[in-house]
XYZ file of C-alpha atoms in Angstrom:
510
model
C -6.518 -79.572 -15.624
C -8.124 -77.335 -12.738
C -10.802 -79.027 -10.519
C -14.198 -76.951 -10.661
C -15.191 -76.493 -6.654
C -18.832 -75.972 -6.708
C -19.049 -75.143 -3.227
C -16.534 -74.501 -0.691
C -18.589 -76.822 2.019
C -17.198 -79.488 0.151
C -13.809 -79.103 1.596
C -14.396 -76.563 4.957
C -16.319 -77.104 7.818
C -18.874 -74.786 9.588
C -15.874 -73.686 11.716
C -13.362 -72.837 9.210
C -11.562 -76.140 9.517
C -10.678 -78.810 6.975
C -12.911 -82.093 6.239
C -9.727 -83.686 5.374
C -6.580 -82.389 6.462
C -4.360 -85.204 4.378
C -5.967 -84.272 0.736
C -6.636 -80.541 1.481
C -3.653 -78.925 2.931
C -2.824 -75.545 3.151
C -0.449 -76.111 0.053
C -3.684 -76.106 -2.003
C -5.083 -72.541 -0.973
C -4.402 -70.704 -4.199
C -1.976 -68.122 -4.161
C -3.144 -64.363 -4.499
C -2.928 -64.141 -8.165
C -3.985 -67.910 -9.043
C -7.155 -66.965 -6.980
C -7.708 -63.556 -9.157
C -7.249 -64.872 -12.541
C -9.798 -65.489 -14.741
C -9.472 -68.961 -15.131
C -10.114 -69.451 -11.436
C -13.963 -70.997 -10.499
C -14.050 -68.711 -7.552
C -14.469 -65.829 -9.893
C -16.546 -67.527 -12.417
C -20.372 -65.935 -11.874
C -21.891 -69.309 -13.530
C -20.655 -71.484 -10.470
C -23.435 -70.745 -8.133
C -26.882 -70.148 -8.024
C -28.324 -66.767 -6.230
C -30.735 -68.220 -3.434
C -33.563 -66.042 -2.799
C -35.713 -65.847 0.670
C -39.239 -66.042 0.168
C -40.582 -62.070 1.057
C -43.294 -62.943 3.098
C -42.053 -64.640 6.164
C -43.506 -64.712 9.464
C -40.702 -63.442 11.671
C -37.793 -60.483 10.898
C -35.069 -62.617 9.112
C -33.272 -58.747 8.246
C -32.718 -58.747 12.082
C -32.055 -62.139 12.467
C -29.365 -62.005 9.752
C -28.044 -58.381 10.992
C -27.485 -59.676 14.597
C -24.138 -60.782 14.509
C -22.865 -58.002 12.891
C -24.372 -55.326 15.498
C -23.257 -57.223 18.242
C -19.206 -57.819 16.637
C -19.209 -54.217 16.101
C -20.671 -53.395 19.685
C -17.637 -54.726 20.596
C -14.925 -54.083 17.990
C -15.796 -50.630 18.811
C -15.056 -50.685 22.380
C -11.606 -49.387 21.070
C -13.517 -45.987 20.625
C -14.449 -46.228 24.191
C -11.541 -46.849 25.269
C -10.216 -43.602 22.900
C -13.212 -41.461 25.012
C -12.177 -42.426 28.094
C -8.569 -40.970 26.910
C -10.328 -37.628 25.713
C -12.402 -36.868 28.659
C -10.049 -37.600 31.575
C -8.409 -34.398 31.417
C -11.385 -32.868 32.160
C -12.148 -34.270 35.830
C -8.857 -35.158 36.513
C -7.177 -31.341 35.224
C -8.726 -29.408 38.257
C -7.958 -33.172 41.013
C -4.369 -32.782 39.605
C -4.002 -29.024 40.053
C -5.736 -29.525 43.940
C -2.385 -31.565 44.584
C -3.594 -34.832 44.656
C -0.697 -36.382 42.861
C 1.363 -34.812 45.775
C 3.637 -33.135 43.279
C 2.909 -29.288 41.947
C 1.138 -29.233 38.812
C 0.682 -25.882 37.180
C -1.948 -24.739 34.081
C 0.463 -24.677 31.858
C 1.303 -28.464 32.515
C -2.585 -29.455 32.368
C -2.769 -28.006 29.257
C 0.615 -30.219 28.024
C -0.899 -32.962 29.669
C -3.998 -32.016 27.514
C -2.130 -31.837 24.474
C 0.208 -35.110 24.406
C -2.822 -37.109 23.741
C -3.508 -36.125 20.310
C 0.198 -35.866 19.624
C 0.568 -40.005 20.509
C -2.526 -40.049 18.199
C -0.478 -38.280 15.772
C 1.990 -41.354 15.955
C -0.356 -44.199 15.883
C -2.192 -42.911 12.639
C 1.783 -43.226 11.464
C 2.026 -46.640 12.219
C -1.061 -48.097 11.659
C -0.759 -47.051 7.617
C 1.608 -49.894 7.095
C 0.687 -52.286 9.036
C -2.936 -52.798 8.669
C -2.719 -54.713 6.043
C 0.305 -56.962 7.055
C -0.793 -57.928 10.583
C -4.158 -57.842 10.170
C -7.441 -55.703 12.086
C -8.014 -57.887 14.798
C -4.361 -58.790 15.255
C -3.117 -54.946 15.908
C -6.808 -54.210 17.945
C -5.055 -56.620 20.351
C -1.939 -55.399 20.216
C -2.810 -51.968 21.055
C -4.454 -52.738 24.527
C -0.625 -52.813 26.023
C 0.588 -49.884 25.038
C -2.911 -48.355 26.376
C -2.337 -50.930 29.827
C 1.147 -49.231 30.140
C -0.078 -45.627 29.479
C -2.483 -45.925 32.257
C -0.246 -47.798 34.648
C 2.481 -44.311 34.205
C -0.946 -42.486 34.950
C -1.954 -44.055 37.870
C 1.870 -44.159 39.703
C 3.139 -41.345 38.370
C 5.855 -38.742 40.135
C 6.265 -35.905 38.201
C 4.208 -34.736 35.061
C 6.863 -35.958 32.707
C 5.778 -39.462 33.332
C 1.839 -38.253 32.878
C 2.777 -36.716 29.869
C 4.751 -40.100 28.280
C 1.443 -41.983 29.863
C -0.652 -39.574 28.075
C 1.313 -40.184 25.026
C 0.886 -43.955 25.032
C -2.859 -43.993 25.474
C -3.186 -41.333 22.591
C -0.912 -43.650 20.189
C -3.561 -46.600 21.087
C -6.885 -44.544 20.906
C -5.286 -42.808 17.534
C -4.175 -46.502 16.107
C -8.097 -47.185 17.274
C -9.809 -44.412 14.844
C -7.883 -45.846 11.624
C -8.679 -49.827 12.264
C -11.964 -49.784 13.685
C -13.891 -47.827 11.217
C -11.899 -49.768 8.540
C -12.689 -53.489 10.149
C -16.501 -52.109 10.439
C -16.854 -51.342 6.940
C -15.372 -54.549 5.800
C -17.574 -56.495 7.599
C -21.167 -55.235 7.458
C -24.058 -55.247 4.701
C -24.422 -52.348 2.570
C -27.883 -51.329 3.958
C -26.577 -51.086 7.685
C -23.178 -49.908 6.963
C -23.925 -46.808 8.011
C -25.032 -47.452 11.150
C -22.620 -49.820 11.971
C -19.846 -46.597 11.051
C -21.965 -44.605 13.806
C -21.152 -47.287 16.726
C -17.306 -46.024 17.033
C -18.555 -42.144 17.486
C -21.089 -43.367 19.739
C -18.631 -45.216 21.969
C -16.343 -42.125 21.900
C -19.441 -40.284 23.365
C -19.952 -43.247 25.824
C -16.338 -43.248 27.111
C -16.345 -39.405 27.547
C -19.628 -39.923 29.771
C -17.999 -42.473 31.585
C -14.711 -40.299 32.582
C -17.521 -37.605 33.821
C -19.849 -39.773 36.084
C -16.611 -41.610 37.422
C -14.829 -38.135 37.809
C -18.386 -36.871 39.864
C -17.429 -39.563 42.730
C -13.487 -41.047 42.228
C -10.341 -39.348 42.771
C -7.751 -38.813 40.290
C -6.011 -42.910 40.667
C -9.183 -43.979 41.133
C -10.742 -42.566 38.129
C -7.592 -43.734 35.969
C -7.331 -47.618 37.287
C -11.184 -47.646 36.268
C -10.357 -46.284 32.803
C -7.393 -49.018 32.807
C -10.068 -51.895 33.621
C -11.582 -51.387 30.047
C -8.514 -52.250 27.744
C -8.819 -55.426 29.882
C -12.131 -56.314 28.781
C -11.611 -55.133 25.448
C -8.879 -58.086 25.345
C -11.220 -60.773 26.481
C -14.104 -59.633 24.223
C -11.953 -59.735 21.320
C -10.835 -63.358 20.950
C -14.362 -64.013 20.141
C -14.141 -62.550 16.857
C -13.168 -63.114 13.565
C -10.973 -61.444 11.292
C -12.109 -59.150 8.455
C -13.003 -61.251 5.703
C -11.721 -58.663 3.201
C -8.078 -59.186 5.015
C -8.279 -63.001 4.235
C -9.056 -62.248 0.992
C -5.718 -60.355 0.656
C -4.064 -62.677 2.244
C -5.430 -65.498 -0.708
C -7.057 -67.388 2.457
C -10.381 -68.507 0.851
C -11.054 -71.042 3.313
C -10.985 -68.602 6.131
C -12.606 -65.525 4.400
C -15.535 -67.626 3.549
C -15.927 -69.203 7.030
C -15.364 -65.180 8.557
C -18.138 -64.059 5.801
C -19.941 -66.803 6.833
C -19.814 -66.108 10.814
C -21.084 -62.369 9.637
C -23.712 -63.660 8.146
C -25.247 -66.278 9.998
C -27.861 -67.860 10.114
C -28.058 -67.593 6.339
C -24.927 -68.982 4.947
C -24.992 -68.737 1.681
C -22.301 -65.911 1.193
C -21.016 -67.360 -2.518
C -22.651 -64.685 -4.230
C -20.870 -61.808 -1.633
C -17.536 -63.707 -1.703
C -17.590 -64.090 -5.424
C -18.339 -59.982 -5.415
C -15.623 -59.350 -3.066
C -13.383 -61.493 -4.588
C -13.860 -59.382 -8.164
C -13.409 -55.764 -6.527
C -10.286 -56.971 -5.268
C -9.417 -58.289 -8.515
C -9.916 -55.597 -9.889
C -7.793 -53.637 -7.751
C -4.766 -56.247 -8.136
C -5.001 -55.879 -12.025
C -5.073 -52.102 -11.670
C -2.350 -52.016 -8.761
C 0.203 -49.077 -9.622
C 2.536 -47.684 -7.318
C 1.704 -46.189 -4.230
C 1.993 -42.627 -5.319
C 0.481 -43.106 -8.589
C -2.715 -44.722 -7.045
C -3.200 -40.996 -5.404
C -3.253 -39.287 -8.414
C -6.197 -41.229 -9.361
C -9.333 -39.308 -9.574
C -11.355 -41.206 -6.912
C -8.419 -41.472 -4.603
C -7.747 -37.453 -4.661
C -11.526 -36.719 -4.249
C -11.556 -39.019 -1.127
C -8.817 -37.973 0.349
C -9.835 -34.125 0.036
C -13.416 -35.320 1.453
C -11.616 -36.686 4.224
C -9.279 -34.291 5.499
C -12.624 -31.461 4.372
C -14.846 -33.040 6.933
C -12.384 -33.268 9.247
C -11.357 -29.873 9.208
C -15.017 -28.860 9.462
C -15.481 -31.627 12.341
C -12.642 -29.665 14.861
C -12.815 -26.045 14.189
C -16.758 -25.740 14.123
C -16.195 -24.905 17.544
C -17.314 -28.797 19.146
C -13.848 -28.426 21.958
C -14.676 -24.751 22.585
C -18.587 -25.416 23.540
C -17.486 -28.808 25.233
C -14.252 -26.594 27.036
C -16.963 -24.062 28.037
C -20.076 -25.749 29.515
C -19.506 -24.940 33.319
C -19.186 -21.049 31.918
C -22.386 -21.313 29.808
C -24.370 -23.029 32.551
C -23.590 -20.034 34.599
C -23.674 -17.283 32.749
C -27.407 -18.902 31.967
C -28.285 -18.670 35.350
C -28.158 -21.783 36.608
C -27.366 -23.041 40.117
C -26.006 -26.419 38.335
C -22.530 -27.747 39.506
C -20.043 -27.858 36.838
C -19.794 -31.991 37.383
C -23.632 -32.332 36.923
C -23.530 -29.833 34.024
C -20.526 -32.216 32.136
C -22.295 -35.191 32.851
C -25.398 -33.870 31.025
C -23.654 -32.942 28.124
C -22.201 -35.962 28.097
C -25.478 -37.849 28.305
C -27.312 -35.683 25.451
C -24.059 -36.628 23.173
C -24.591 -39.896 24.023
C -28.208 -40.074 23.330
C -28.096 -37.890 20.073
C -25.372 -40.311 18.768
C -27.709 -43.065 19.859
C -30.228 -41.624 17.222
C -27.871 -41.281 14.273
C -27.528 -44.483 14.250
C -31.014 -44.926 13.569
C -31.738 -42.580 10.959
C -28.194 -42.392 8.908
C -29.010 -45.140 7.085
C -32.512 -43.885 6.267
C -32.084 -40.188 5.601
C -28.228 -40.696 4.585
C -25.381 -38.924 5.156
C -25.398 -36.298 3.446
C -28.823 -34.727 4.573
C -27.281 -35.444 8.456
C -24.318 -33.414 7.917
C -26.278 -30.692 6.587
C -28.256 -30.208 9.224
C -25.628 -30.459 11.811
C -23.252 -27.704 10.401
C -26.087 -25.372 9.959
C -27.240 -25.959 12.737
C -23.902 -25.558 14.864
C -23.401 -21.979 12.536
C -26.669 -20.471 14.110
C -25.581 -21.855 17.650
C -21.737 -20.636 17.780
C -23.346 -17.353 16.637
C -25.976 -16.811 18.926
C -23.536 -18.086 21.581
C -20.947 -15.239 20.585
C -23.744 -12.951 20.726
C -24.643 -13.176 24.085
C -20.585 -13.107 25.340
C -20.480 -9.931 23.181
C -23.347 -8.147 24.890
C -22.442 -9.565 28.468
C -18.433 -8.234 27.536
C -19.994 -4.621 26.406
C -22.054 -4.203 29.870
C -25.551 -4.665 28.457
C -28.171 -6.623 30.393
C -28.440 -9.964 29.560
C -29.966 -11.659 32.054
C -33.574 -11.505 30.364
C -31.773 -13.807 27.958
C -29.895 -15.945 29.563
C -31.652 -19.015 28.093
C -29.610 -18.748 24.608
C -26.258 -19.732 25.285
C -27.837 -22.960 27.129
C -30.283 -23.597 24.771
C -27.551 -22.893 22.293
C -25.056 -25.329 23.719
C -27.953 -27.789 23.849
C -28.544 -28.258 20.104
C -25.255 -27.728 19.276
C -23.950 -30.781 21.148
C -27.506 -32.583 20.018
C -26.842 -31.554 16.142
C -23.130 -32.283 16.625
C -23.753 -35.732 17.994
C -26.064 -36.317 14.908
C -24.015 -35.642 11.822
C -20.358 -34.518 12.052
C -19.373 -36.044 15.411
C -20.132 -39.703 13.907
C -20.412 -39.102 10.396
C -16.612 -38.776 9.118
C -16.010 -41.240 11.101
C -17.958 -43.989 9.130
C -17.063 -42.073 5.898
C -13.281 -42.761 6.325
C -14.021 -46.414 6.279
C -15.907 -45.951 2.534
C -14.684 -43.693 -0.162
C -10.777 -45.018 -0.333
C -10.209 -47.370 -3.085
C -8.709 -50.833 -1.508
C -5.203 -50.614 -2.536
C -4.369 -46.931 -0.388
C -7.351 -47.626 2.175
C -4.948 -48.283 4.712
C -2.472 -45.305 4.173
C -5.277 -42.642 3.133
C -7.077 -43.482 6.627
C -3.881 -42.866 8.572
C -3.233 -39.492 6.636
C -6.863 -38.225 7.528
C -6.467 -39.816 11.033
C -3.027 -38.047 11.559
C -4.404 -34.485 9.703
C -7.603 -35.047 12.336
C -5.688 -35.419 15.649
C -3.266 -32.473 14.390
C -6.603 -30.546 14.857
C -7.223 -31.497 17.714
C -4.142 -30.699 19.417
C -4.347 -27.320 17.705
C -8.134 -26.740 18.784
C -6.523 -28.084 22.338
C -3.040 -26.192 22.873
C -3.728 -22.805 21.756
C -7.482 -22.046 21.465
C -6.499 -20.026 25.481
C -4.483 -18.472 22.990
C -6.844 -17.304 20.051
C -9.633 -16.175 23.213
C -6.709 -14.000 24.743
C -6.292 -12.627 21.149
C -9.668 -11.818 19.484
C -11.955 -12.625 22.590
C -14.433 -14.932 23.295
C -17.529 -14.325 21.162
C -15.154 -13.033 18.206
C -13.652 -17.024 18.578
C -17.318 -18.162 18.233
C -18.293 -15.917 15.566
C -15.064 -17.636 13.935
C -16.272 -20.989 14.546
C -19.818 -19.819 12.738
C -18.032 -18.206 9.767
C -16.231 -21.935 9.008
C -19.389 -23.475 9.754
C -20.907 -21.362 6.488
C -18.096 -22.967 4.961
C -18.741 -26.335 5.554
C -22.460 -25.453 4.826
C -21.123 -25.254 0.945
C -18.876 -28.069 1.138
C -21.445 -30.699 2.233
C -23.838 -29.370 -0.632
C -20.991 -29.134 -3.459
C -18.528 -31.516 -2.127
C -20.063 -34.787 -0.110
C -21.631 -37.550 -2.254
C -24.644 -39.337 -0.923
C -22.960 -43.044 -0.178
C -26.193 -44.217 1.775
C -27.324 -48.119 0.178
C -24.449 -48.235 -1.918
C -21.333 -50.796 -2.486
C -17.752 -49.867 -2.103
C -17.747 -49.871 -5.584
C -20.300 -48.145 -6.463
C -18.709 -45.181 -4.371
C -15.466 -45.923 -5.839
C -17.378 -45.254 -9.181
C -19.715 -42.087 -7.811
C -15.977 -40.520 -6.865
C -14.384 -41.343 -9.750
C -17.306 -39.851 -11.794
């Protein structure tokens, strides 16, 4: 006859621990499907009481109970950083490597390899990270991942030809690309619904933050200077991680009940009374186990198919809107503006505007929603690649243009702004909600993997496609697929803002 547990504090301390090691071993954690089956009191909605707060309390306890979870992800997300400081070193360091400083010749063609292996080791992680996220665990492989980023930078820093720059470059792009499947995933699992999406916002943020970082450090360091201090912050990533949890969600899987309350319970501290959640949880993924079909089949499913087209659609939309081109040609739109601005000072305030407009998604996603955000930003970056091209067009056919050279800087301006506001964050923090659980892990890596193939495309051969059709025939290119994406964020893109994983399972599925 099964014992009824009426409260997991009777046999778990505040820590996660046992009361009493000799009667509750770990031979009495249920296995996976004891803990799923009906008969189990875990899933039985009579065994606990809902506790309400009163509504009327003198101090914030929605901040209160939030704080953990903003500062875990603060630093869970340091792996984007660490991905941004990846993306943006090619830009200081590409003309510090072509002035000889690595005392070895180092040609364009070879910056723009060097360029280009990044997303290609990105490629490779995404690979890799589809089976094992859910053997090893999130926090497990976000450790793991800081030596093969240590090593990448340490081929960077003493290297002697370009081959070893290039395997260097490879390493840290198989870490940052491992990065942009687990973090988004681990953030999702772990916050409340009503600040999930600005939790999702923190990783594209810290991208931003890491890409400022290369440019300020690139203003004043040379080239192994600027490198060891991008290698100092996979070390502090390591530190900052043992001090927290694994994703309760994971435990869960795992049949750990013990340790995915005491992880739910860390999230949600000070108010610890997570029964209802865990109970919730522990049904979704009960539901999932019951349903569980083979791999393949579980993508023919009607919510898996829609999310996996929304992914790879606002990923598509997210690199060839033109974000690398108006990035790739600041210093040239500063000047054809006008402006007496160096090209380091003009990077670095780019990089501070992305950092600032990212800074406001995270405000306002989870109060005007997703949907509205991305919206804005694609229509937004249409008008802006246009006027852009515009202005190349008349400056290429001889007219007079400096009575207007304002546009292409105010253009580049809002683009980055609008950019930083909806699709530079925003796909990001989708990819962590609309998979169902069972190909979560796999469906993240695909996107991941179809994502950093467009960025070494949009890398590698966008010289190519200028050479070919010109400069502001590129941009009007990049403002005919932003039209595009214009009709696939109002036909395509639920709204997901306030609502459980299952709910969007359902909404997709619909």
């Amino acid at each position: 006859m099964a014992t009824t547990v009426t409260s997991l504090d009777e046999i778990v301390g505040t820590d996660g621990t046992h009361k009493n090691e000799k009667d509750i071993g770990q031979n009495r954690i249920p296995l996976l499907k004891e803990v799923y089956s009906e008969q189990s009191p875990l899933v039985d909605k009579t065994s606990f009481q809902a506790t309400e707060l009163p509504q009327n309390t003198w101090f914030d306890c929605e901040n209160i109970q939030y704080r953990t979870q903003y500062l875990v992800t603060l630093i869970v997300t340091i792996g984007g950083f660490i991905m941004g400081t990846t993306l943006g070193w090619t830009s200081p360091a590409g003309p510090m490597m072509k002035n000889g400083q690595y005392g070895f010749p180092i040609t364009d063609e070879d910056i723009s390899w060097i360029a280009s292996c990044m997303p290609l080791g990105a490629i490779l992680g995404c690979a890799f990270m589809g089976a094992l996220v859910n053997k090893l665990g999130r926090k497990c492989l976000m450790i793991m991942l800081i030596f093969p980023a240590l090593i990448g930078w340490e081929m960077i820093i003493f290297a002697s030809s370009v081959k070893m720059i290039c395997i260097g470059r490879i390493l840290n792009g198989f870490a940052s690309g491992s990065y942009s499947v687990i973090v988004p995933q681990y953030t999702s699992e772990i916050a409340d619904k009503e600040i999930r999406g600005t939790l999702g916002t923190y990783f594209q943020l810290q991208v931003f933050s890491g890409i400022l970082f290369t440019y300020v450090m690139g203003s004043f360091l040379d080239v192994h200077d600027l490198s060891k201090a991008c290698a100092i912050i996979p070390v502090v990533y390591l530190c900052l991680l043992f001090s927290v949890p694994e994703s309760p969600i994971f435990y869960l899987t795992k049949g750990n009940i013990i340790k995915a309350r005491w992880s739910l319970k860390y999230f949600r501290r000070p108010f610890v009374q997570v029964d209802q959640e865990l109970i919730a949880m522990q049904e979704s993924l009960a539901k999932t186990e019951r349903e569980r079909v083979p791999v393949t089949k579980a993508f023919q499913t009607t919510p898996a198919k829609r999310g996996l087209f929304l992914g790879l659609g606002v990923m598509v939309f997210m690199q060839f809107t033109g974000c690398n081109t108006v990035i790739f040609y600041t210093t040239t739109i500063f000047n054809a503006s006008g402006s007496s601005i160096s090209s380091n000072a003009s990077t670095v305030i780019v990089g501070i505007m992305a950092v600032l407009s990212t800074y406001v998604s995270t405000l306002v996603v989870d109060k005007l929603g997703r949907k509205i955000l991305l919206l804005y930003s694609v229509t937004a970056m249409g008008i802006c690649t246009f006027l852009i091209g515009g202005f190349f067009y008349a400056k290429d056919s001889n007219y007079d243009v400096s009575s207007i050279g304002f546009i292409p800087l105010v253009s580049l301006c809002v683009f980055i702004i609008l950019f930083s506001i909806g699709f530079g964050p925003i796909p990001w923090m989708l990819m962590g909600e609309i998979f169902p659980a069972q190909i979560k892990g796999i469906a993240s890596s695909i996107v991941c993997m179809a994502n950093w193939f467009f960025v070494f495309l949009a890398t590698k051969f966008f010289s190519s496609l200028v050479s070919a059709i010109y400069l502001y025939n590129t941009f009007w290119l990049y403002t005919l697929v932003s039209v595009l994406g214009i009709f696939f964020v109002v036909f395509i893109v639920p709204e997901t803002k306030g609502k459980t994983m299952e709910e969007i399972q359902l909404l997709l599925g619909a």
